[in-house]
Structures are given as C-alpha cells and as structure tokens.
Amino acid sequence: QVQLVESGGGLVQPGGSLRLSCAISGSFFRVGDMGWYRQPPGKQRELVAVVTNGDTTIYADSVKGRFTISTDNAKITVSLQMNSLEPEDTAVYYCKVQVWDLPNQSWLSYWGQGTQVTVSS
C-alpha cells in the first residue's frame, strides 16, 4: 500500500512564498510521474506542474516563472516552491504520484490528502 503525506500549506499575503512537500511511503517497485494539482473554490481540479517519468518538467501557463517543482534523487519526495503568489493561486493543492504495479504491469495513480493554500491580504 502506498501513502502520500503532504505538508506546507497555509495563509500567505500576495507576493509571498510557500513550499509544499509530498512524501511517499509504503511498498512500491518504481515511481513514474510525480506532480501537483490544485482545485480552486468552485472549480475543477487542474494540473499545476509535473515531473514525468522521463524527467521532463511541465508547468501550467499560469504558474510558469513563479513555481518550481522538484524531486529528490530517490524520487521519494516531490516539492513545489511557489513564489510571487497571487490570490488566484488560492486552492487545495494535491500531489499525485504514479507507481508501477508489478503484478498487473500497469501504472497506478495515488493522490495526497490535499493541503489548503490561501493567498490573501
């Protein structure tokens, strides 16, 4: 069983910074894509940033130049450094990780519990 534990959300003023982290625990063979999504109030969940299985990084246009996604070498942790935060960044942020399911030879996706980020003066 794989578990994801997120940390780092909170309240910050516009222009401020926050760093989110997501740690993977449990038994798994291999990690694939690791990313962050967010769900603003009253809206659908959307991609923020992802590090693909091939180590390509992809960002939503709205966060390019402000957010940076990173993983540790062992791919146990995925972090999101958020700078120059805007009120529009207010949302619940979720990490998502793909794990290779060896018996079924397929990727399984796991989600974190979500952490609230509020940008307000």
PDB file of C-alpha atoms in Angstrom:
ATOM      1  CA  GLN A   1       0.000   0.000   0.000  1.00  0.00           C
ATOM      2  CA  VAL A   2       1.290   3.437  -0.963  1.00  0.00           C
ATOM      3  CA  GLN A   3       0.577   6.578   1.024  1.00  0.00           C
ATOM      4  CA  LEU A   4       1.285  10.214   0.231  1.00  0.00           C
ATOM      5  CA  VAL A   5       1.627  12.781   3.003  1.00  0.00           C
ATOM      6  CA  GLU A   6       1.565  16.453   2.108  1.00  0.00           C
ATOM      7  CA  SER A   7       2.773  19.401   4.129  1.00  0.00           C
ATOM      8  CA  GLY A   8       3.427  23.103   3.779  1.00  0.00           C
ATOM      9  CA  GLY A   9       0.125  24.787   3.009  1.00  0.00           C
ATOM     10  CA  GLY A  10      -1.170  27.867   4.772  1.00  0.00           C
ATOM     11  CA  LEU A  11      -2.109  31.515   4.539  1.00  0.00           C
ATOM     12  CA  VAL A  12       0.216  33.944   2.796  1.00  0.00           C
ATOM     13  CA  GLN A  13      -0.028  37.508   1.557  1.00  0.00           C
ATOM     14  CA  PRO A  14       0.075  38.322  -2.169  1.00  0.00           C
ATOM     15  CA  GLY A  15       3.668  38.302  -3.374  1.00  0.00           C
ATOM     16  CA  GLY A  16       4.702  35.836  -0.710  1.00  0.00           C
ATOM     17  CA  SER A  17       6.115  32.329  -0.970  1.00  0.00           C
ATOM     18  CA  LEU A  18       5.236  28.842   0.223  1.00  0.00           C
ATOM     19  CA  ARG A  19       6.817  25.460  -0.241  1.00  0.00           C
ATOM     20  CA  LEU A  20       4.744  22.301  -0.455  1.00  0.00           C
ATOM     21  CA  SER A  21       6.184  18.831   0.061  1.00  0.00           C
ATOM     22  CA  CYS A  22       4.781  15.372  -0.558  1.00  0.00           C
ATOM     23  CA  ALA A  23       6.443  12.271   0.859  1.00  0.00           C
ATOM     24  CA  ILE A  24       5.783   8.761  -0.450  1.00  0.00           C
ATOM     25  CA  SER A  25       5.736   5.790   1.893  1.00  0.00           C
ATOM     26  CA  GLY A  26       4.889   2.115   1.591  1.00  0.00           C
ATOM     27  CA  SER A  27       5.908  -0.677  -0.697  1.00  0.00           C
ATOM     28  CA  PHE A  28       6.399   0.028  -4.374  1.00  0.00           C
ATOM     29  CA  PHE A  29       8.609  -1.092  -7.228  1.00  0.00           C
ATOM     30  CA  ARG A  30       9.060   2.065  -9.235  1.00  0.00           C
ATOM     31  CA  VAL A  31       7.786   5.653  -9.314  1.00  0.00           C
ATOM     32  CA  GLY A  32       6.680   7.315 -12.545  1.00  0.00           C
ATOM     33  CA  ASP A  33       5.181  10.779 -12.983  1.00  0.00           C
ATOM     34  CA  MET A  34       5.153  12.966  -9.866  1.00  0.00           C
ATOM     35  CA  GLY A  35       3.086  16.113  -9.865  1.00  0.00           C
ATOM     36  CA  TRP A  36       0.959  18.738  -8.201  1.00  0.00           C
ATOM     37  CA  TYR A  37      -2.643  19.619  -8.976  1.00  0.00           C
ATOM     38  CA  ARG A  38      -4.950  22.183  -7.451  1.00  0.00           C
ATOM     39  CA  GLN A  39      -8.659  22.757  -7.090  1.00  0.00           C
ATOM     40  CA  PRO A  40      -9.736  26.386  -6.663  1.00  0.00           C
ATOM     41  CA  PRO A  41     -13.050  27.065  -4.917  1.00  0.00           C
ATOM     42  CA  GLY A  42     -15.957  26.154  -7.172  1.00  0.00           C
ATOM     43  CA  LYS A  43     -13.693  24.957  -9.985  1.00  0.00           C
ATOM     44  CA  GLN A  44     -12.349  21.681 -11.320  1.00  0.00           C
ATOM     45  CA  ARG A  45      -9.024  20.192 -10.359  1.00  0.00           C
ATOM     46  CA  GLU A  46      -6.213  21.306 -12.670  1.00  0.00           C
ATOM     47  CA  LEU A  47      -2.601  20.466 -13.326  1.00  0.00           C
ATOM     48  CA  VAL A  48      -0.039  22.781 -11.749  1.00  0.00           C
ATOM     49  CA  ALA A  49       3.255  21.037 -12.503  1.00  0.00           C
ATOM     50  CA  VAL A  50       4.586  17.549 -13.146  1.00  0.00           C
ATOM     51  CA  VAL A  51       7.930  15.787 -13.430  1.00  0.00           C
ATOM     52  CA  THR A  52       7.405  12.976 -15.908  1.00  0.00           C
ATOM     53  CA  ASN A  53       8.871   9.507 -15.786  1.00  0.00           C
ATOM     54  CA  GLY A  54      11.443  10.759 -18.281  1.00  0.00           C
ATOM     55  CA  ASP A  55      12.360  13.694 -16.008  1.00  0.00           C
ATOM     56  CA  THR A  56      10.660  16.305 -18.164  1.00  0.00           C
ATOM     57  CA  THR A  57       9.038  19.116 -16.223  1.00  0.00           C
ATOM     58  CA  ILE A  58       5.718  20.583 -17.352  1.00  0.00           C
ATOM     59  CA  TYR A  59       4.046  23.661 -15.883  1.00  0.00           C
ATOM     60  CA  ALA A  60       0.639  25.226 -16.280  1.00  0.00           C
ATOM     61  CA  ASP A  61       0.941  28.546 -18.107  1.00  0.00           C
ATOM     62  CA  SER A  62      -0.472  30.386 -15.108  1.00  0.00           C
ATOM     63  CA  VAL A  63       2.447  29.368 -12.854  1.00  0.00           C
ATOM     64  CA  LYS A  64       5.400  29.416 -15.246  1.00  0.00           C
ATOM     65  CA  GLY A  65       8.234  31.510 -13.888  1.00  0.00           C
ATOM     66  CA  ARG A  66       6.739  31.557 -10.392  1.00  0.00           C
ATOM     67  CA  PHE A  67       6.529  27.900  -9.322  1.00  0.00           C
ATOM     68  CA  THR A  68       9.271  25.270  -9.355  1.00  0.00           C
ATOM     69  CA  ILE A  69       8.696  21.540  -8.982  1.00  0.00           C
ATOM     70  CA  SER A  70      11.493  19.257  -7.793  1.00  0.00           C
ATOM     71  CA  THR A  71      12.077  15.710  -6.632  1.00  0.00           C
ATOM     72  CA  ASP A  72      14.810  14.106  -4.577  1.00  0.00           C
ATOM     73  CA  ASN A  73      17.194  11.673  -6.260  1.00  0.00           C
ATOM     74  CA  ALA A  74      15.407   8.652  -4.825  1.00  0.00           C
ATOM     75  CA  LYS A  75      12.032  10.001  -6.034  1.00  0.00           C
ATOM     76  CA  ILE A  76      10.582   9.660  -2.544  1.00  0.00           C
ATOM     77  CA  THR A  77       9.636  13.316  -2.197  1.00  0.00           C
ATOM     78  CA  VAL A  78       8.153  15.841  -4.610  1.00  0.00           C
ATOM     79  CA  SER A  79       8.140  19.525  -3.694  1.00  0.00           C
ATOM     80  CA  LEU A  80       6.589  22.660  -5.109  1.00  0.00           C
ATOM     81  CA  GLN A  81       8.250  26.014  -4.445  1.00  0.00           C
ATOM     82  CA  MET A  82       5.680  28.750  -5.002  1.00  0.00           C
ATOM     83  CA  ASN A  83       6.872  32.344  -5.315  1.00  0.00           C
ATOM     84  CA  SER A  84       5.093  35.597  -6.161  1.00  0.00           C
ATOM     85  CA  LEU A  85       1.817  34.091  -5.043  1.00  0.00           C
ATOM     86  CA  GLU A  86      -1.401  35.684  -6.242  1.00  0.00           C
ATOM     87  CA  PRO A  87      -4.959  35.489  -4.875  1.00  0.00           C
ATOM     88  CA  GLU A  88      -5.809  33.381  -7.938  1.00  0.00           C
ATOM     89  CA  ASP A  89      -3.457  30.687  -6.608  1.00  0.00           C
ATOM     90  CA  THR A  90      -5.815  30.058  -3.707  1.00  0.00           C
ATOM     91  CA  ALA A  91      -6.831  26.406  -3.857  1.00  0.00           C
ATOM     92  CA  VAL A  92      -6.494  22.996  -2.290  1.00  0.00           C
ATOM     93  CA  TYR A  93      -3.254  21.527  -3.626  1.00  0.00           C
ATOM     94  CA  TYR A  94      -2.879  17.783  -4.177  1.00  0.00           C
ATOM     95  CA  CYS A  95       0.176  15.747  -5.048  1.00  0.00           C
ATOM     96  CA  LYS A  96      -0.241  12.838  -7.429  1.00  0.00           C
ATOM     97  CA  VAL A  97       2.237  10.035  -7.974  1.00  0.00           C
ATOM     98  CA  GLN A  98       2.276   7.126 -10.390  1.00  0.00           C
ATOM     99  CA  VAL A  99       3.550   3.812  -9.077  1.00  0.00           C
ATOM    100  CA  TRP A 100       4.281   0.757 -11.195  1.00  0.00           C
ATOM    101  CA  ASP A 101       2.006  -2.151 -10.323  1.00  0.00           C
ATOM    102  CA  LEU A 102       4.264  -5.122 -10.968  1.00  0.00           C
ATOM    103  CA  PRO A 103       1.639  -7.918 -10.910  1.00  0.00           C
ATOM    104  CA  ASN A 104      -0.625  -6.121 -13.373  1.00  0.00           C
ATOM    105  CA  GLN A 105       2.151  -4.438 -15.379  1.00  0.00           C
ATOM    106  CA  SER A 106       0.454  -1.050 -15.289  1.00  0.00           C
ATOM    107  CA  TRP A 107       0.726   2.356 -13.646  1.00  0.00           C
ATOM    108  CA  LEU A 108      -1.419   3.148 -10.618  1.00  0.00           C
ATOM    109  CA  SER A 109      -2.100   6.718  -9.504  1.00  0.00           C
ATOM    110  CA  TYR A 110      -2.153   7.798  -5.880  1.00  0.00           C
ATOM    111  CA  TRP A 111      -3.309  11.153  -4.509  1.00  0.00           C
ATOM    112  CA  GLY A 112      -2.340  13.034  -1.382  1.00  0.00           C
ATOM    113  CA  GLN A 113      -4.952  14.234   1.069  1.00  0.00           C
ATOM    114  CA  GLY A 114      -4.728  17.840  -0.101  1.00  0.00           C
ATOM    115  CA  THR A 115      -3.386  20.954   1.582  1.00  0.00           C
ATOM    116  CA  GLN A 116      -5.031  24.368   1.598  1.00  0.00           C
ATOM    117  CA  VAL A 117      -3.169  27.353   0.187  1.00  0.00           C
ATOM    118  CA  THR A 118      -4.807  30.737   0.719  1.00  0.00           C
ATOM    119  CA  VAL A 119      -3.344  33.912  -0.737  1.00  0.00           C
ATOM    120  CA  SER A 120      -4.959  36.962   0.814  1.00  0.00           C
ATOM    121  CA  SER A 121      -4.096  40.272   2.393  1.00  0.00           C
TER     122      SER A 121
END
